[in-house]
Coordinates of C-alpha atoms and ligand atoms in Angstrom, one line a residue:
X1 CA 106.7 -72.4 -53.6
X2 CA 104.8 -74.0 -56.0
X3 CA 101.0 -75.2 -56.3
X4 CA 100.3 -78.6 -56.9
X5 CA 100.1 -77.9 -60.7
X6 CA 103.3 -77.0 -60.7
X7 CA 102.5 -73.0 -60.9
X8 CA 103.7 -70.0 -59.1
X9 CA 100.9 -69.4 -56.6
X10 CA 98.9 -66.2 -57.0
X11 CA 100.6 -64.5 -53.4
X12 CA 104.2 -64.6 -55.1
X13 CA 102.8 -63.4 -58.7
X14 CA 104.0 -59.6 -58.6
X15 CA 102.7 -58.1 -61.5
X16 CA 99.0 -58.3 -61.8
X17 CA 98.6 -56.3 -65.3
X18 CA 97.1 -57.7 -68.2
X19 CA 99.9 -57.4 -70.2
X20 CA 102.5 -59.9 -68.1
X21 CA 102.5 -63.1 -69.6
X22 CA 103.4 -65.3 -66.7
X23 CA 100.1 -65.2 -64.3
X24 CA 97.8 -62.9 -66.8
X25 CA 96.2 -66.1 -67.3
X26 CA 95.0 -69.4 -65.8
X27 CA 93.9 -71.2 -68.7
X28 CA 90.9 -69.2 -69.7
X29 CA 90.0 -67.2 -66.8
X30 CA 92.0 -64.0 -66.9
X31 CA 94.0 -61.8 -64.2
X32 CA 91.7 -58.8 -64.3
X33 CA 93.7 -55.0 -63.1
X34 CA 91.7 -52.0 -61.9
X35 CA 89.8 -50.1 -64.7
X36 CA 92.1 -47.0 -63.4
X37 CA 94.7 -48.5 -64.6
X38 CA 93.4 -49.9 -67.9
X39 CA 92.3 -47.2 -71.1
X40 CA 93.8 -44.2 -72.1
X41 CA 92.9 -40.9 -72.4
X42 CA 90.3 -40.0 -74.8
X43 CA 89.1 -43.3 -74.6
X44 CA 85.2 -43.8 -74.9
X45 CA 82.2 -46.1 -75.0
X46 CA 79.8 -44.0 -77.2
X47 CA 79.9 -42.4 -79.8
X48 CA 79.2 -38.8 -79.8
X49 CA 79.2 -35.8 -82.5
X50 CA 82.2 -33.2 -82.5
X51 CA 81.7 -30.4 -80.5
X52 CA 80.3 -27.5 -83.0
X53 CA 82.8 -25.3 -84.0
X54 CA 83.9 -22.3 -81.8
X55 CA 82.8 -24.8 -78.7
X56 CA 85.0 -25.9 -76.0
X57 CA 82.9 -27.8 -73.4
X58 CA 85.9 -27.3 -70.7
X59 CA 85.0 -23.4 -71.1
X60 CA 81.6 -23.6 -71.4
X61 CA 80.9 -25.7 -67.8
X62 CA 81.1 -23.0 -64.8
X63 CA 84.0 -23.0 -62.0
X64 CA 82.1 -24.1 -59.8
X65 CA 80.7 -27.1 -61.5
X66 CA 84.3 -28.3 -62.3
X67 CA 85.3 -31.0 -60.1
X68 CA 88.9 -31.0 -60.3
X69 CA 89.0 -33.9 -57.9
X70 CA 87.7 -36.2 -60.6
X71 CA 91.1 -35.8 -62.7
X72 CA 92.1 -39.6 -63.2
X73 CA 89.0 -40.9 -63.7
X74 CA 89.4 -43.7 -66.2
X75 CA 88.3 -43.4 -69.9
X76 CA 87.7 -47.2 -71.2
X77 CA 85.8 -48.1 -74.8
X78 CA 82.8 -50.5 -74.3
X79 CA 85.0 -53.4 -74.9
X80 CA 87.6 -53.0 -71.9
X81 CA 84.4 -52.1 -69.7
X82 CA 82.4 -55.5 -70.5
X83 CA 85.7 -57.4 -70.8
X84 CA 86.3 -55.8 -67.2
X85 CA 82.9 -56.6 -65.3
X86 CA 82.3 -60.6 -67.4
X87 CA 86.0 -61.1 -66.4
X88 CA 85.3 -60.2 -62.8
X89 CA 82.1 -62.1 -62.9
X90 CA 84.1 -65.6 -63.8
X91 CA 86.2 -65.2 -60.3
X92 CA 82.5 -65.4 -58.2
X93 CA 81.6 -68.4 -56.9
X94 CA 78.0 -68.9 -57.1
X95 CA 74.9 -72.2 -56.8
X96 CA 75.2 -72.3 -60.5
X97 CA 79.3 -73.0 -60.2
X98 CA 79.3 -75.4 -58.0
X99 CA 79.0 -76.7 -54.3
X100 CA 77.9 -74.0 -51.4
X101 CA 77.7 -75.6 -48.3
X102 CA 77.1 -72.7 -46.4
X103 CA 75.6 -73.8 -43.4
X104 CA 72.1 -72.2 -42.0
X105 CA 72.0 -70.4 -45.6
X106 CA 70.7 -73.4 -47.2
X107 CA 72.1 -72.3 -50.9
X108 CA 69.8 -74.8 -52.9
X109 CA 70.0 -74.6 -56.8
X110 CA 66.9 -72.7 -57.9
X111 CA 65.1 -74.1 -60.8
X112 CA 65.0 -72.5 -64.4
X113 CA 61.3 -73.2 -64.4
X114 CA 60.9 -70.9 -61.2
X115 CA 62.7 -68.0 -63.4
X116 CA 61.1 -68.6 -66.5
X117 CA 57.7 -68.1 -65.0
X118 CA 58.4 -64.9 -62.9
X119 CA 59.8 -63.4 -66.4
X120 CA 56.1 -63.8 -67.8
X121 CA 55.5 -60.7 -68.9
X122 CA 51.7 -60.6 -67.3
X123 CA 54.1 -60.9 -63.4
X124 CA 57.1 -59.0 -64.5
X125 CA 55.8 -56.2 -66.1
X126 CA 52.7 -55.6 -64.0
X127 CA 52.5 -52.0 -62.3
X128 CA 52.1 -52.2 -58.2
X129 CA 49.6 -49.6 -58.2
X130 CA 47.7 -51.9 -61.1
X131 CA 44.2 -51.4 -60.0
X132 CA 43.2 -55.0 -58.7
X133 CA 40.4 -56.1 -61.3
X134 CA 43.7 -55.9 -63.5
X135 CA 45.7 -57.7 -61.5
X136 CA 43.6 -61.0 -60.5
X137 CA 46.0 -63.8 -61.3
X138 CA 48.6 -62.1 -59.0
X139 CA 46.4 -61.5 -56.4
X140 CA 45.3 -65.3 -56.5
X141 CA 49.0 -66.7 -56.8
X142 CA 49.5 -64.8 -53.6
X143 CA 46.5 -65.9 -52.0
X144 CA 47.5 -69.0 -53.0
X145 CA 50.9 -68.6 -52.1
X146 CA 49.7 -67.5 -48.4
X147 CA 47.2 -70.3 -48.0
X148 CA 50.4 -73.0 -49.0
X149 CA 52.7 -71.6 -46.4
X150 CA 50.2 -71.6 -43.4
X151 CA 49.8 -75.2 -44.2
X152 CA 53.0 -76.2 -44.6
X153 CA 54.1 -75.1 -41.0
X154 CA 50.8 -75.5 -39.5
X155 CA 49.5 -72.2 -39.2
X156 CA 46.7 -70.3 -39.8
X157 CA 47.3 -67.2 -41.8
X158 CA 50.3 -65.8 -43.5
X159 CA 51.8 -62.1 -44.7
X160 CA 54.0 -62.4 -47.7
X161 CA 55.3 -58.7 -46.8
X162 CA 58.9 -59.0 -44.9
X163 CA 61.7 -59.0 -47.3
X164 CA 63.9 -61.5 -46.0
X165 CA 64.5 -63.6 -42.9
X166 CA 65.7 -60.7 -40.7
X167 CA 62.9 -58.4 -42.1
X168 CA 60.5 -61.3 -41.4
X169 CA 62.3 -61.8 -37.4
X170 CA 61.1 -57.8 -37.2
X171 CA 57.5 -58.5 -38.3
X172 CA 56.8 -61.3 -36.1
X173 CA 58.3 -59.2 -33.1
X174 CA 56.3 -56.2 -33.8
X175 CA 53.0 -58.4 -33.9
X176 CA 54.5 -59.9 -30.8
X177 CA 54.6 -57.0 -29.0
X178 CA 51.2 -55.5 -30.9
X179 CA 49.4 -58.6 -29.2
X180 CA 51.1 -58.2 -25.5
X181 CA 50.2 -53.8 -25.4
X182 CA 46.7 -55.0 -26.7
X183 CA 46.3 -57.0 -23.4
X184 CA 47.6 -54.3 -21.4
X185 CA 51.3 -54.8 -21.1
X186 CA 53.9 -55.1 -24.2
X187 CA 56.3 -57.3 -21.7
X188 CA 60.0 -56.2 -21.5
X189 CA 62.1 -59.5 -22.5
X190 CA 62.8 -62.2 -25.0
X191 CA 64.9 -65.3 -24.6
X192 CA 67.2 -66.4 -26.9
X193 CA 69.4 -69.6 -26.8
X194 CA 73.1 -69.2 -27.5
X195 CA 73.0 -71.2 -30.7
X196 CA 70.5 -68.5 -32.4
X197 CA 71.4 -66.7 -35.4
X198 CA 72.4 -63.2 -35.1
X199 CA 70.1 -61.9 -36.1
X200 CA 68.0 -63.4 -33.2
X201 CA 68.8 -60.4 -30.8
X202 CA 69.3 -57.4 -33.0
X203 CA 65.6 -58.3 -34.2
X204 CA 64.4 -58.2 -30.3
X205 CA 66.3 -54.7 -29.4
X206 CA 65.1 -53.6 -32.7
X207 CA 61.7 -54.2 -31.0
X208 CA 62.8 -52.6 -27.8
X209 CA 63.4 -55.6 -25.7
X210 CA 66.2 -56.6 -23.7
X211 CA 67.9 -59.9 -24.5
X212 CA 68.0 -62.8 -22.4
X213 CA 70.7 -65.3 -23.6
X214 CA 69.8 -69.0 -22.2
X215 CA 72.5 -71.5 -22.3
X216 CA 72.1 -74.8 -24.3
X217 CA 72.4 -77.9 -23.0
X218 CA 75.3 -80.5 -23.0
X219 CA 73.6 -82.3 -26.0
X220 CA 73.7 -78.6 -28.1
X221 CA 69.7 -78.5 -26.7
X222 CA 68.1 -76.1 -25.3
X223 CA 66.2 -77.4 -22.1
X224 CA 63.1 -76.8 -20.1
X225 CA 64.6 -76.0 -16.7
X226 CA 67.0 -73.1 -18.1
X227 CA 63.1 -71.9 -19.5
X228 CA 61.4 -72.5 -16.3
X229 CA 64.6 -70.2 -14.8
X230 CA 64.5 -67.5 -17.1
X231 CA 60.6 -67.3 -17.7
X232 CA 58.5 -65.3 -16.1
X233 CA 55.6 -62.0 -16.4
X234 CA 58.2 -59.8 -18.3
X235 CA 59.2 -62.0 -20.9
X236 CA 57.3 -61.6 -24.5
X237 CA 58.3 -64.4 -25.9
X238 CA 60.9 -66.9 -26.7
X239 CA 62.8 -67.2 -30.1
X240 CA 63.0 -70.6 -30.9
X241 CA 65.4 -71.7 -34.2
X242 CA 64.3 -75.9 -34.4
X243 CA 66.5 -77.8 -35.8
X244 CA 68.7 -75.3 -34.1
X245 CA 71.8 -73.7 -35.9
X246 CA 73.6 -77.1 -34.6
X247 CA 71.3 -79.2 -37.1
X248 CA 70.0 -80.8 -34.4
X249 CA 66.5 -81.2 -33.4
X250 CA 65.0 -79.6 -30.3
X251 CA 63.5 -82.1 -29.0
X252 CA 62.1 -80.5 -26.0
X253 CA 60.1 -77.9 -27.7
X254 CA 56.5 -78.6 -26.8
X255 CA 57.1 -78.9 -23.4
X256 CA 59.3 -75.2 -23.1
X257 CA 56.3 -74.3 -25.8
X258 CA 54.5 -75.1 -22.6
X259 CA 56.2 -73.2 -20.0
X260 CA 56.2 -70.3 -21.5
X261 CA 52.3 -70.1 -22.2
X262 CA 51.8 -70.5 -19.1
X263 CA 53.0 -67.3 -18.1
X264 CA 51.6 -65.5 -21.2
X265 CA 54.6 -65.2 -23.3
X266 CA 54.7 -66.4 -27.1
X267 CA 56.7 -68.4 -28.6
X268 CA 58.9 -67.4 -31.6
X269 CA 60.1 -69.6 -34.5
X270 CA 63.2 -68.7 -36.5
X271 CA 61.9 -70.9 -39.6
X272 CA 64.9 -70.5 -41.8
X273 CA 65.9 -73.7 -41.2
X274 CA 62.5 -74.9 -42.4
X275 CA 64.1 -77.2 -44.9
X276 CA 65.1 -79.6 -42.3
X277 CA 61.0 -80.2 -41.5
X278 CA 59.5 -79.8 -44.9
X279 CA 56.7 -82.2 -45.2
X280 CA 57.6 -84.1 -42.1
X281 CA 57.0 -81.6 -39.4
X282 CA 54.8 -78.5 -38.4
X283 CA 56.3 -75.9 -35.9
X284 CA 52.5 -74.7 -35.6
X285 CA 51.6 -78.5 -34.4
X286 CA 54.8 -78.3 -31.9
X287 CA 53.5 -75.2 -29.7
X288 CA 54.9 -72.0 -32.0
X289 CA 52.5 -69.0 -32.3
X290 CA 54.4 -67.4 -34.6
X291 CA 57.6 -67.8 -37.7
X292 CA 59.2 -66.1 -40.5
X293 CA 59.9 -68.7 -43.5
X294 CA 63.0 -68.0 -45.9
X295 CA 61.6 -68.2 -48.9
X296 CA 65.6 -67.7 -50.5
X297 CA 66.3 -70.6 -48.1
X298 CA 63.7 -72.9 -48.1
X299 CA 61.6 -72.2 -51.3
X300 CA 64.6 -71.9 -53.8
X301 CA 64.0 -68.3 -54.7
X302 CA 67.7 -66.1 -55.2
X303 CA 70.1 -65.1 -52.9
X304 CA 72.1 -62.6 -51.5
X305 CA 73.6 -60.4 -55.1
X306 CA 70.9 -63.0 -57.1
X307 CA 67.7 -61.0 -55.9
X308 CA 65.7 -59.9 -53.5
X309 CA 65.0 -62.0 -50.3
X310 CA 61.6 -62.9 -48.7
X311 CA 60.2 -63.8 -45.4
X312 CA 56.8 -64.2 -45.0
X313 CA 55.9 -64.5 -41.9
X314 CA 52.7 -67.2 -40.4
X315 CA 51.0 -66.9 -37.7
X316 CA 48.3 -68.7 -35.6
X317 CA 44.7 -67.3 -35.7
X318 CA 44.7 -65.3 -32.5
X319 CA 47.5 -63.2 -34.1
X320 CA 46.3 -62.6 -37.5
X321 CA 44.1 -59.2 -36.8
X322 CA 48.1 -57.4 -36.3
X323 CA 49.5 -58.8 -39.3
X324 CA 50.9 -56.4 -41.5
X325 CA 48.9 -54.3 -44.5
X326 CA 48.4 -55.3 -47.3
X327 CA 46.4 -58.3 -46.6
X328 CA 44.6 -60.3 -49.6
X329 CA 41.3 -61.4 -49.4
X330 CA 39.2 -63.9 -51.3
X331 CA 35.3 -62.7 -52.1
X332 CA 33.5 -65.0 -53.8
X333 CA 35.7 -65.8 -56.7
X334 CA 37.9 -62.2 -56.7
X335 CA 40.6 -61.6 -55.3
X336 CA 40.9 -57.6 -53.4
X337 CA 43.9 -56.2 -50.8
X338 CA 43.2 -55.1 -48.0
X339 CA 45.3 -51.5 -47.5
X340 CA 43.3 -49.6 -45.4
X341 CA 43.9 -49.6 -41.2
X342 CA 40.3 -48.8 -40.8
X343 CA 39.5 -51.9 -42.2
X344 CA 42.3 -54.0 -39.9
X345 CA 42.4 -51.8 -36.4
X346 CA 44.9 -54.1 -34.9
X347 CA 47.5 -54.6 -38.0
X348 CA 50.9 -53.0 -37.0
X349 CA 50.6 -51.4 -40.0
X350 CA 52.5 -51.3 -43.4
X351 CA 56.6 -52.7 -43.6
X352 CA 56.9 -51.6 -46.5
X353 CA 55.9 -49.8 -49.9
X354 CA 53.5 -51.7 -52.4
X355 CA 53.4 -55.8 -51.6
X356 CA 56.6 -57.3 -51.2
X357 CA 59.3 -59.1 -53.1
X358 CA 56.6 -60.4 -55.7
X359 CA 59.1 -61.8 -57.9
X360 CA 60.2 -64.5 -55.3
X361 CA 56.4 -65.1 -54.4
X362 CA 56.0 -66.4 -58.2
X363 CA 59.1 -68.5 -57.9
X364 CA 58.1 -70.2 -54.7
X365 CA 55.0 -70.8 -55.6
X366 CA 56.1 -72.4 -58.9
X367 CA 58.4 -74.4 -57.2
X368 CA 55.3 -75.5 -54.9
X369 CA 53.2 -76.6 -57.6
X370 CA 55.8 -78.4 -59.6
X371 CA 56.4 -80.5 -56.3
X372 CA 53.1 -80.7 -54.7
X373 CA 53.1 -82.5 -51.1
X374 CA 55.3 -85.6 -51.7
X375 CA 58.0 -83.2 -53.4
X376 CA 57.8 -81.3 -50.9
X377 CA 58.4 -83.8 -47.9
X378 CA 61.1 -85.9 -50.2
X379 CA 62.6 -82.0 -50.1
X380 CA 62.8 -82.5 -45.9
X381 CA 63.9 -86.1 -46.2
X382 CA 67.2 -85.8 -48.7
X383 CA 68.1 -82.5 -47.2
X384 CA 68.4 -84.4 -43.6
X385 CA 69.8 -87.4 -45.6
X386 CA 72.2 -85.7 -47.2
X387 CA 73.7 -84.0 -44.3
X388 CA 74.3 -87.0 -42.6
X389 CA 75.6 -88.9 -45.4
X390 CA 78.3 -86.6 -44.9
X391 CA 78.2 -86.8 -41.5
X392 CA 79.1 -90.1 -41.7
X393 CA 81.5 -89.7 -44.0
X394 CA 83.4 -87.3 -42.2
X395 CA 83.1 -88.4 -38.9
X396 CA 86.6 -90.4 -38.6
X397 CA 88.5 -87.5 -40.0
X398 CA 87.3 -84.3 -38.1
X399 CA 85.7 -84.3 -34.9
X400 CA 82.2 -83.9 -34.1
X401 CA 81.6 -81.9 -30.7
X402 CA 78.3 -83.0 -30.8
X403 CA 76.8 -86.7 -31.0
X404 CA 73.2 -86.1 -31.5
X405 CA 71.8 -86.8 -35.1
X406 CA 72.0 -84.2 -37.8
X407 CA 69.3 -82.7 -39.7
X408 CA 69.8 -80.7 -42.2
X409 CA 73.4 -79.7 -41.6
X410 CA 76.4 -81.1 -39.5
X411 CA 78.9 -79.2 -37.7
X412 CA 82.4 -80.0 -37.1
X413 CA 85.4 -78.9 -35.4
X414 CA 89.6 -78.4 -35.7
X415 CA 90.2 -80.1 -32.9
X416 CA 91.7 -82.9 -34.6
X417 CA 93.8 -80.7 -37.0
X418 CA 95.0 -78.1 -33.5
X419 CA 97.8 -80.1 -32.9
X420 CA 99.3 -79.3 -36.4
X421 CA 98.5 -76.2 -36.0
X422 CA 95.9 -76.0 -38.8
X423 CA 92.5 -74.1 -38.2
X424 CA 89.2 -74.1 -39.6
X425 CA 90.5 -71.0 -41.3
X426 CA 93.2 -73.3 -43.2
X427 CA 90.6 -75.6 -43.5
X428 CA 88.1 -73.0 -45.3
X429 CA 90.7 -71.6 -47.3
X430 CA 91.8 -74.9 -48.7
X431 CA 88.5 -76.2 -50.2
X432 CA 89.0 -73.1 -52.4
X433 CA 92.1 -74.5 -53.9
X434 CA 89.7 -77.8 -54.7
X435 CA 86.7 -75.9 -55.9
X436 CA 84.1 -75.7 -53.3
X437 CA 82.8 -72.9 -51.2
X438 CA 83.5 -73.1 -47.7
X439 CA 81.2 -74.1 -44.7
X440 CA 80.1 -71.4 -42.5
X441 CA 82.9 -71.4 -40.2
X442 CA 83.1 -70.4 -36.4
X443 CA 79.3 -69.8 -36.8
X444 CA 77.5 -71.5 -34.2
X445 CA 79.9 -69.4 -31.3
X446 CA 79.3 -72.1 -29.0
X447 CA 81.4 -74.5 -31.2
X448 CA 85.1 -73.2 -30.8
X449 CA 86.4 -73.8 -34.7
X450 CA 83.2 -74.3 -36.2
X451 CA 82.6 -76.2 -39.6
X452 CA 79.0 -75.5 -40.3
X453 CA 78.2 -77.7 -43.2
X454 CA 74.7 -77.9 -45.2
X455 CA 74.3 -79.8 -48.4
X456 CA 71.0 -78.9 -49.3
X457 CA 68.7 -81.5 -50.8
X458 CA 69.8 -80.2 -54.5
X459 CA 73.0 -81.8 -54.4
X460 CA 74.3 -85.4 -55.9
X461 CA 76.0 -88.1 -54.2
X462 CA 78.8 -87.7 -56.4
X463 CA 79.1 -84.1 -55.4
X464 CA 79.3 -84.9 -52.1
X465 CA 81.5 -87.9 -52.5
X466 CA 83.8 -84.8 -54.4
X467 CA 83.6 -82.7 -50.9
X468 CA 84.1 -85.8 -48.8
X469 CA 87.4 -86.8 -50.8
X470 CA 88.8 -83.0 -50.8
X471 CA 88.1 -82.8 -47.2
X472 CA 90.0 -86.3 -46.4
X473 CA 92.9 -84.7 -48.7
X474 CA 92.9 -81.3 -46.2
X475 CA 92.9 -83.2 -43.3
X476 CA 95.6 -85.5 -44.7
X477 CA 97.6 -81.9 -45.7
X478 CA 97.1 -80.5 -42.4
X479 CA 99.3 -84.1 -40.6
X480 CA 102.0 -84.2 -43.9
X481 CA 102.4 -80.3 -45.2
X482 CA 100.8 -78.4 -42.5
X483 CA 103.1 -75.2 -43.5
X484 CA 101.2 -75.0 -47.2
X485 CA 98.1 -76.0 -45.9
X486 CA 98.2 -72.6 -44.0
X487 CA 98.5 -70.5 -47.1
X488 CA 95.6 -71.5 -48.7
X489 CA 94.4 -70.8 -51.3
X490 CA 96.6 -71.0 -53.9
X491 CA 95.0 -71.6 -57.0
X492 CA 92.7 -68.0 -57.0
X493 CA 94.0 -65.4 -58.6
X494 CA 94.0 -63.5 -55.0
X495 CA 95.5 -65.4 -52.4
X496 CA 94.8 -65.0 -49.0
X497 CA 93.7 -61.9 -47.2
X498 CA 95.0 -60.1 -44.4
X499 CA 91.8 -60.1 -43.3
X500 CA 92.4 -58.0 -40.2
X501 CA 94.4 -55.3 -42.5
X502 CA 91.3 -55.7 -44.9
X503 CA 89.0 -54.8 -42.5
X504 CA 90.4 -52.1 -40.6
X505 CA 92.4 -50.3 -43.2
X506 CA 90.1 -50.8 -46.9
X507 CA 91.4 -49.0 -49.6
X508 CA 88.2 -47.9 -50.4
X509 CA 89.2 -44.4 -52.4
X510 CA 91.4 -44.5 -55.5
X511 CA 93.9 -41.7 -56.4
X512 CA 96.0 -41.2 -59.4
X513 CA 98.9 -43.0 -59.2
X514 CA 98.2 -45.0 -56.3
X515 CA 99.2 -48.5 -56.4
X516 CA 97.4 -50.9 -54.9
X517 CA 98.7 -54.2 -53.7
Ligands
PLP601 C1 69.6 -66.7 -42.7 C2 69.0 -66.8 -41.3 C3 68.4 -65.6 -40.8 C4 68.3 -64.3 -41.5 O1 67.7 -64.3 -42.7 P1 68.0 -63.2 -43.8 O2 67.1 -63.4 -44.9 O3 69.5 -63.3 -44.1 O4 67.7 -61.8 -43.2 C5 67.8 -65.8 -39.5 N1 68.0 -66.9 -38.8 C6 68.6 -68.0 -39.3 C7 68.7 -69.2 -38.5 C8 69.2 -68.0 -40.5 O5 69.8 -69.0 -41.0

């Protein structure tokens, strides 16, 4: 079999050392083996004297220090170690490659500007235990940082501590439950629709709470008589993701915002799909109490392996005496944090040590002032009009299981490509081949097959048009040549996984002489 350049495909190519000449390279971007079996013995990166004379290091180390089991470790010079690592580094797909529609993970491009700031030596060097008459202009950027995000979502104070979404879900939770035990009761349950993210539940039992799961409605919405059903005195709260992890909009917030008051529960947002509203919309205004923002979602700081996460977390003003230490205050025209529980009875306390990811605070921030309100709400508007421009585009070829309008992503299904046998697997796997990411796939669960796409509002049209054009060419594969559509990808280096093998049998411990497929 051959790919369609004419080349062997990576899954057939035996030999994987450096050395073969047929697949060591694909025009510049080299096969790369295992450093155990690159080097040789004696090998080294640095440069170090002789032993002195009459020394043998191998005698001079004690028995028991000798670790025998290290035998095969491999000796490299500097070269063959950076050669190994930048080599490596060119098989990653990142933002800065190319497209990453990973949807609910809104991978936006993040600005230089935003990194060259949060390099400035005054930020990136400064000490967290700084005393704070030396630390001002931090203090005010997250102060002003603080008083931004409680604006944008229409609350009324903010903690920039959480280190990402999840950390952020835990926060809000524990101030949850802080809020119900200082009324008398902490409550026992929190309802969670079955399009929530993940990490939705895990945050809840983290709390202690048992998980409710409330069935969506036909139209992917959640609706106010499964609330009415599931609500009552026990129930803390309600975890709300709007737009939902569907894209779509739900619609009948303020009125299940509603219900639940009434029976003295709260009401949760999941704001990591924040994007969708920026500008145009303010969960605070729509009946939530509390939310966690992303800021490595929505404010275009790094993600995942690119740095730290954050996920502040906003609340409204009968909540703030349990948000979290450290809390900055403005007196007069100084800036001091507050770190001391005597000071803030009610907080639930510290997350964390020092003040939070304070890198990503100075990139979001920049990012804030470089756009200002109208870039921020033209952020919310392409974001939403991207996603349906592909939406659109893509409608006729793969099948939408639900009609409502998209906001800031679009899911599809394989139901059109079933009868060929083709999966959302095959489909995944193929867009490698063409040079773009794939979707989040089977990720809402209640989409059988799921294609979860997000464009983000970073994107051009002729990107898109790119995506559009390789997806049409899949879908076209998966009627005419469903066969090589199913061993996608061909073009990588490393084929397809056997991911089941992969994840219940890693090789995760080399030995000498073991070969490793
Ligand atoms: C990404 C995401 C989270 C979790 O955020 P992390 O920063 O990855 O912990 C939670 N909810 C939704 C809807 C998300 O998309």
């Amino acid at each position: 079999m051959t790919d369609p350049a004419g080349r062997k495909p990576s899954t057939e190519r035996g030999d994987a050392s450096a050395a073969s000449a047929d697949g060591a390279t694909r025009g510049l971007v080299h096969e790369e083996p295992l450093l155990f079996e690159q080097g040789a013995r004696g090998r080294t990166g640095a440069s170090l004297p002789p032993a002195p004379a009459g020394l043998d290091p191998a005698q001079e180390i004690p028995a028991a220090l000798l670790r025998p089991s290290l035998e095969g470790l491999p000796e490299l010079s500097e070269l063959e170690v950076v050669r190994h690592f930048t080599r490596l580094s060119t098989w990653n797909h990142g933002i800065d490659t190319g497209f990453y529609p990973l949807g609910s993970c809104t991978m936006k491009y993040n600005p230089r500007s935003s990194e060259a700031l949060a390099r400035l030596p005054g930020f990136a060097d400064l000490h967290p235990l700084a005393p704070p008459e030396l630390a001002q202009g931090a203090l005010e950027l997250m102060h002003q940082l603080e008083r931004a995000l409680s604006e944008i979502a229409g609350f009324d104070a903010t903690t920039l501590a959480p280190a990402a979404g999840a950390h952020g879900e835990l926060c809000g939770l524990m101030i949850v439950r802080a809020w119900h035990a200082s009324r008398g009761n902490p409550r026992k349950k929190i309802l969670v629709p079955d399009t929530a993210h993940g990490t939705n539940p895990a945050s809840s039992a983290l709390n202690g709470y048992a998980v409710v799961q409330l069935a969506s409605g036909p139209d992917g919405r959640l609706t106010p008589e499964a609330v009415r059903a599931a609500m009552d005195e026990d129930v803390a709260a309600i975890m709300i993701t709007n737009p939902n992890t569907l894209g779509i909009f739900e619609g009948h917030v303020a009125e299940i915002a509603a219900i639940v008051h009434a029976r003295g529960g709260l009401v949760y947002g999941d704001g990591a799909n924040m994007n969708a509203l920026l500008g145009v919309a303010r969960p605070g205004d729509m009946g939530f109490d509390v939310m966690q923002y992303n800021l490595h979602k929505t404010f275009a700081t790094p993600h995942g392996g690119g740095g730290p996460g954050s996920g502040p977390v906003a609340v409204k003003a009968a909540l703030a005496p349990f948000l979290p230490l450290p809390v900055v205050v403005k007196e007069g025209a100084t800036y001091r944090l507050v770190t001391d529980a005597r000071e803030r009875p009610q907080t639930i306390g510290r997350l964390r040590e020092f003040w939070g990811n304070f890198g990503m605070f100075v990139r979001a921030w920049a990012l804030l002032r470089e756009y200002g309100p109208e870039g921020v709400r033209a952020t919310g508007e392409l974001a939403v009009l991207n996603a349906n421009y592909l939406r659109a585009r893509l409608r006729d070829t793969f099948h939408l299981p639900y009609e409502a309008d998209s906001l800031h992503e679009v899911v599809f299904d394989d139901q059109r490509q079933q009868a060929s046998g083709v999966s959302t697997m095959d489909v995944a796997k193929a867009l490698i081949d063409h040079g773009f990411h794939p979707p989040t796939i089977y990720f809402p669960l209640v989409v059988h097959g799921a294609l979860m796409i997000e464009p983000t509002e970073t994107e051009s049209k002729e990107t898109l048009d790119g995506f559009v054009a390789a997806m049409r060419e899949i879908a076209e594969r998966a009627r005419t040549d469903p066969e090589a559509l199913r061993a996608a990808p061909l073009l990588p280096f490393r084929g397809r996984l056997d991911e089941t093998r992969a994840a219940r049998k890693p090789v995760l411990r080399w030995r000498p002489g073991m070969k490793v497929e």
